[in-house]
Structures are given as C-alpha cells and as structure tokens.
JSON list of C-alpha atoms in Angstrom, two decimals:
[
{"chain": "R", "resi": 1427, "resn": "MET", "atom": "CA", "xyz": [14.86, -1.69, 17.04]},
{"chain": "R", "resi": 1428, "resn": "THR", "atom": "CA", "xyz": [13.22, -5.12, 17.16]},
{"chain": "R", "resi": 1429, "resn": "ASN", "atom": "CA", "xyz": [15.28, -8.26, 16.64]},
{"chain": "R", "resi": 1430, "resn": "LEU", "atom": "CA", "xyz": [15.09, -8.73, 12.90]},
{"chain": "R", "resi": 1431, "resn": "LYS", "atom": "CA", "xyz": [17.01, -11.37, 11.00]},
{"chain": "R", "resi": 1432, "resn": "LEU", "atom": "CA", "xyz": [19.05, -9.38, 8.51]},
{"chain": "R", "resi": 1433, "resn": "ASP", "atom": "CA", "xyz": [21.43, -10.75, 5.92]},
{"chain": "R", "resi": 1434, "resn": "GLN", "atom": "CA", "xyz": [24.92, -9.22, 5.55]},
{"chain": "R", "resi": 1435, "resn": "GLU", "atom": "CA", "xyz": [23.84, -6.68, 2.94]},
{"chain": "R", "resi": 1436, "resn": "GLU", "atom": "CA", "xyz": [20.90, -5.55, 5.07]},
{"chain": "R", "resi": 1437, "resn": "GLN", "atom": "CA", "xyz": [23.12, -5.29, 8.14]},
{"chain": "R", "resi": 1438, "resn": "ALA", "atom": "CA", "xyz": [25.60, -3.14, 6.19]},
{"chain": "R", "resi": 1439, "resn": "LEU", "atom": "CA", "xyz": [22.80, -0.87, 4.97]},
{"chain": "R", "resi": 1440, "resn": "LEU", "atom": "CA", "xyz": [21.37, -0.54, 8.46]},
{"chain": "R", "resi": 1441, "resn": "ALA", "atom": "CA", "xyz": [24.79, 0.29, 9.91]},
{"chain": "R", "resi": 1442, "resn": "ALA", "atom": "CA", "xyz": [25.38, 2.91, 7.21]},
{"chain": "R", "resi": 1443, "resn": "PHE", "atom": "CA", "xyz": [21.95, 4.42, 7.82]},
{"chain": "R", "resi": 1444, "resn": "GLU", "atom": "CA", "xyz": [22.44, 4.54, 11.58]},
{"chain": "R", "resi": 1445, "resn": "ALA", "atom": "CA", "xyz": [25.87, 6.15, 11.04]},
{"chain": "R", "resi": 1446, "resn": "ASP", "atom": "CA", "xyz": [24.12, 8.85, 8.97]},
{"chain": "R", "resi": 1447, "resn": "GLU", "atom": "CA", "xyz": [26.19, 8.00, 5.91]},
{"chain": "R", "resi": 1448, "resn": "PHE", "atom": "CA", "xyz": [23.35, 8.54, 3.43]},
{"chain": "R", "resi": 1449, "resn": "GLU", "atom": "CA", "xyz": [22.73, 11.88, 1.76]},
{"chain": "R", "resi": 1450, "resn": "SER", "atom": "CA", "xyz": [19.44, 12.69, 0.07]},
{"chain": "R", "resi": 1451, "resn": "ILE", "atom": "CA", "xyz": [19.55, 13.61, -3.61]},
{"chain": "R", "resi": 1452, "resn": "LEU", "atom": "CA", "xyz": [15.93, 14.74, -3.58]},
{"chain": "R", "resi": 1453, "resn": "THR", "atom": "CA", "xyz": [15.66, 18.18, -5.15]},
{"chain": "R", "resi": 1454, "resn": "GLU", "atom": "CA", "xyz": [12.96, 20.65, -4.15]},
{"chain": "R", "resi": 1455, "resn": "GLU", "atom": "CA", "xyz": [11.52, 20.40, -7.68]},
{"chain": "R", "resi": 1456, "resn": "ARG", "atom": "CA", "xyz": [11.30, 16.60, -7.48]},
{"chain": "R", "resi": 1457, "resn": "LYS", "atom": "CA", "xyz": [9.86, 16.80, -3.96]},
{"chain": "R", "resi": 1458, "resn": "ALA", "atom": "CA", "xyz": [7.15, 19.20, -5.16]},
{"chain": "R", "resi": 1459, "resn": "ASP", "atom": "CA", "xyz": [6.36, 16.88, -8.09]},
{"chain": "R", "resi": 1460, "resn": "LEU", "atom": "CA", "xyz": [6.10, 13.84, -5.80]},
{"chain": "R", "resi": 1461, "resn": "THR", "atom": "CA", "xyz": [3.89, 15.78, -3.37]},
{"chain": "R", "resi": 1462, "resn": "LYS", "atom": "CA", "xyz": [1.58, 16.83, -6.20]},
{"chain": "R", "resi": 1463, "resn": "THR", "atom": "CA", "xyz": [1.36, 13.26, -7.49]},
{"chain": "R", "resi": 1464, "resn": "ALA", "atom": "CA", "xyz": [0.64, 11.87, -4.01]},
{"chain": "R", "resi": 1465, "resn": "GLU", "atom": "CA", "xyz": [-2.10, 14.42, -3.42]},
{"chain": "R", "resi": 1466, "resn": "ALA", "atom": "CA", "xyz": [-3.73, 13.57, -6.75]},
{"chain": "R", "resi": 1467, "resn": "THR", "atom": "CA", "xyz": [-3.50, 9.86, -6.00]},
{"chain": "R", "resi": 1468, "resn": "PHE", "atom": "CA", "xyz": [-5.28, 10.13, -2.68]},
{"chain": "R", "resi": 1469, "resn": "LYS", "atom": "CA", "xyz": [-7.84, 12.73, -3.75]},
{"chain": "R", "resi": 1470, "resn": "LYS", "atom": "CA", "xyz": [-11.25, 11.19, -3.42]},
{"chain": "R", "resi": 1471, "resn": "ASP", "atom": "CA", "xyz": [-13.50, 13.23, -5.65]},
{"chain": "R", "resi": 1472, "resn": "LYS", "atom": "CA", "xyz": [-16.00, 10.61, -6.81]},
{"chain": "R", "resi": 1473, "resn": "ARG", "atom": "CA", "xyz": [-18.54, 8.53, -4.95]},
{"chain": "R", "resi": 1474, "resn": "ILE", "atom": "CA", "xyz": [-19.82, 5.09, -5.97]},
{"chain": "R", "resi": 1475, "resn": "ASN", "atom": "CA", "xyz": [-22.52, 2.85, -4.59]},
{"chain": "R", "resi": 1476, "resn": "ILE", "atom": "CA", "xyz": [-22.21, -0.92, -4.89]},
{"chain": "R", "resi": 1477, "resn": "ARG", "atom": "CA", "xyz": [-24.19, -3.87, -3.68]},
{"chain": "R", "resi": 1478, "resn": "ILE", "atom": "CA", "xyz": [-22.26, -6.73, -2.11]},
{"chain": "R", "resi": 1479, "resn": "SER", "atom": "CA", "xyz": [-23.30, -9.68, -0.01]},
{"chain": "R", "resi": 1480, "resn": "ALA", "atom": "CA", "xyz": [-23.60, -9.28, 3.73]},
{"chain": "R", "resi": 1481, "resn": "ARG", "atom": "CA", "xyz": [-21.01, -12.04, 4.07]},
{"chain": "R", "resi": 1482, "resn": "ASP", "atom": "CA", "xyz": [-18.45, -10.17, 1.94]},
{"chain": "R", "resi": 1483, "resn": "LEU", "atom": "CA", "xyz": [-19.10, -6.91, 3.79]},
{"chain": "R", "resi": 1484, "resn": "ALA", "atom": "CA", "xyz": [-18.60, -8.64, 7.14]},
{"chain": "R", "resi": 1485, "resn": "ALA", "atom": "CA", "xyz": [-15.34, -10.17, 5.88]},
{"chain": "R", "resi": 1486, "resn": "LEU", "atom": "CA", "xyz": [-14.14, -6.76, 4.66]},
{"chain": "R", "resi": 1487, "resn": "GLN", "atom": "CA", "xyz": [-15.00, -5.19, 7.99]},
{"chain": "R", "resi": 1488, "resn": "ARG", "atom": "CA", "xyz": [-13.10, -7.92, 9.87]},
{"chain": "R", "resi": 1489, "resn": "ARG", "atom": "CA", "xyz": [-10.02, -7.50, 7.64]},
{"chain": "R", "resi": 1490, "resn": "ALA", "atom": "CA", "xyz": [-10.15, -3.72, 8.06]},
{"chain": "R", "resi": 1491, "resn": "LEU", "atom": "CA", "xyz": [-10.37, -4.14, 11.83]},
{"chain": "R", "resi": 1492, "resn": "GLN", "atom": "CA", "xyz": [-7.29, -6.39, 11.75]},
{"chain": "R", "resi": 1493, "resn": "GLU", "atom": "CA", "xyz": [-5.45, -3.73, 9.71]},
{"chain": "R", "resi": 1494, "resn": "GLY", "atom": "CA", "xyz": [-6.64, -0.95, 12.02]},
{"chain": "R", "resi": 1495, "resn": "LEU", "atom": "CA", "xyz": [-8.43, 1.15, 9.42]},
{"chain": "R", "resi": 1496, "resn": "PRO", "atom": "CA", "xyz": [-11.98, 1.93, 8.32]},
{"chain": "R", "resi": 1497, "resn": "TYR", "atom": "CA", "xyz": [-13.44, -0.66, 5.97]},
{"chain": "R", "resi": 1498, "resn": "GLN", "atom": "CA", "xyz": [-14.23, 2.00, 3.34]},
{"chain": "R", "resi": 1499, "resn": "THR", "atom": "CA", "xyz": [-10.53, 2.90, 3.28]},
{"chain": "R", "resi": 1500, "resn": "LEU", "atom": "CA", "xyz": [-9.62, -0.76, 2.85]},
{"chain": "R", "resi": 1501, "resn": "VAL", "atom": "CA", "xyz": [-12.08, -1.14, -0.03]},
{"chain": "R", "resi": 1502, "resn": "ALA", "atom": "CA", "xyz": [-10.78, 2.02, -1.72]},
{"chain": "R", "resi": 1503, "resn": "SER", "atom": "CA", "xyz": [-7.20, 0.79, -1.30]},
{"chain": "R", "resi": 1504, "resn": "VAL", "atom": "CA", "xyz": [-7.97, -2.62, -2.79]},
{"chain": "R", "resi": 1505, "resn": "LEU", "atom": "CA", "xyz": [-9.78, -1.04, -5.74]},
{"chain": "R", "resi": 1506, "resn": "HIS", "atom": "CA", "xyz": [-6.92, 1.41, -6.31]},
{"chain": "R", "resi": 1507, "resn": "LYS", "atom": "CA", "xyz": [-4.32, -1.35, -6.25]},
{"chain": "R", "resi": 1508, "resn": "TYR", "atom": "CA", "xyz": [-6.36, -3.46, -8.66]},
{"chain": "R", "resi": 1509, "resn": "ALA", "atom": "CA", "xyz": [-6.92, -0.56, -11.05]},
{"chain": "R", "resi": 1510, "resn": "ALA", "atom": "CA", "xyz": [-3.20, 0.31, -10.92]},
{"chain": "R", "resi": 1511, "resn": "GLY", "atom": "CA", "xyz": [-2.27, -3.29, -11.75]},
{"chain": "R", "resi": 1512, "resn": "SER", "atom": "CA", "xyz": [-0.46, -4.03, -8.50]},
{"chain": "R", "resi": 1513, "resn": "LEU", "atom": "CA", "xyz": [-3.17, -6.39, -7.22]},
{"chain": "R", "resi": 1514, "resn": "ARG", "atom": "CA", "xyz": [-3.75, -9.62, -9.09]},
{"chain": "R", "resi": 1515, "resn": "ASP", "atom": "CA", "xyz": [-6.27, -12.43, -8.79]},
{"chain": "R", "resi": 1516, "resn": "VAL", "atom": "CA", "xyz": [-3.92, -15.29, -7.84]},
{"chain": "R", "resi": 1517, "resn": "MET", "atom": "CA", "xyz": [-6.72, -17.87, -7.87]},
{"chain": "R", "resi": 1518, "resn": "ALA", "atom": "CA", "xyz": [-7.68, -16.98, -11.46]},
{"chain": "R", "resi": 1519, "resn": "GLU", "atom": "CA", "xyz": [-4.04, -17.12, -12.55]},
{"chain": "R", "resi": 1520, "resn": "ASN", "atom": "CA", "xyz": [-3.64, -20.58, -11.01]},
{"chain": "R", "resi": 1521, "resn": "ILE", "atom": "CA", "xyz": [-6.70, -21.86, -12.86]},
{"chain": "R", "resi": 1522, "resn": "ARG", "atom": "CA", "xyz": [-5.33, -20.64, -16.22]},
{"chain": "R", "resi": 1523, "resn": "SER", "atom": "CA", "xyz": [-1.94, -22.25, -15.61]}
]
C-alpha cells in the first residue's frame, strides 16, 4: 500500500480490515437489488445531440484524457451527476451568496 497519512481511526480501520475482522452483512436479496439498480443506472438507452463550442469540446476532451476515459463517458457522467443533484454549480452559488 502507498504511504498514506491516516489518522488514528483510519489506522484502526485499516488494521481491522487487513486482519480480516469485518464480516459482510450483504444478503443475496440486497445484492440482487443493488445489481439491478446499478444496471439500470448505467443503461444508456437514449441518444442526444447537442451543439457546444469547439473550445468547450476541446476542454472536455483534455479533461477526459487526464481522467483516462472517453470524452463521451465524461460528458454522460457529468450530466448524470448534475441530474442526480450531486454536482453543483459552485460559481453560481458564490454569486448568490
């Protein structure tokens, strides 16, 4: 493992994990439910076409390259996070404050 700076609680958790002290409480029913939900989340069954500036597309492609994934996947991920409410426009929030 890399040299991470862990606090005492994190060190205790890591030690317990490495000592195989954790036991999963995941039932087969819950696992099946989570699998079904994950499959539905990542199912791409609709196509959209959008127009964006060449500058924005180039920036998206650079960011995707840095992340090591196709730019379409990055765009889909950003849109999903925004639609789910886990991605916020920090700049807009700062202006309103």
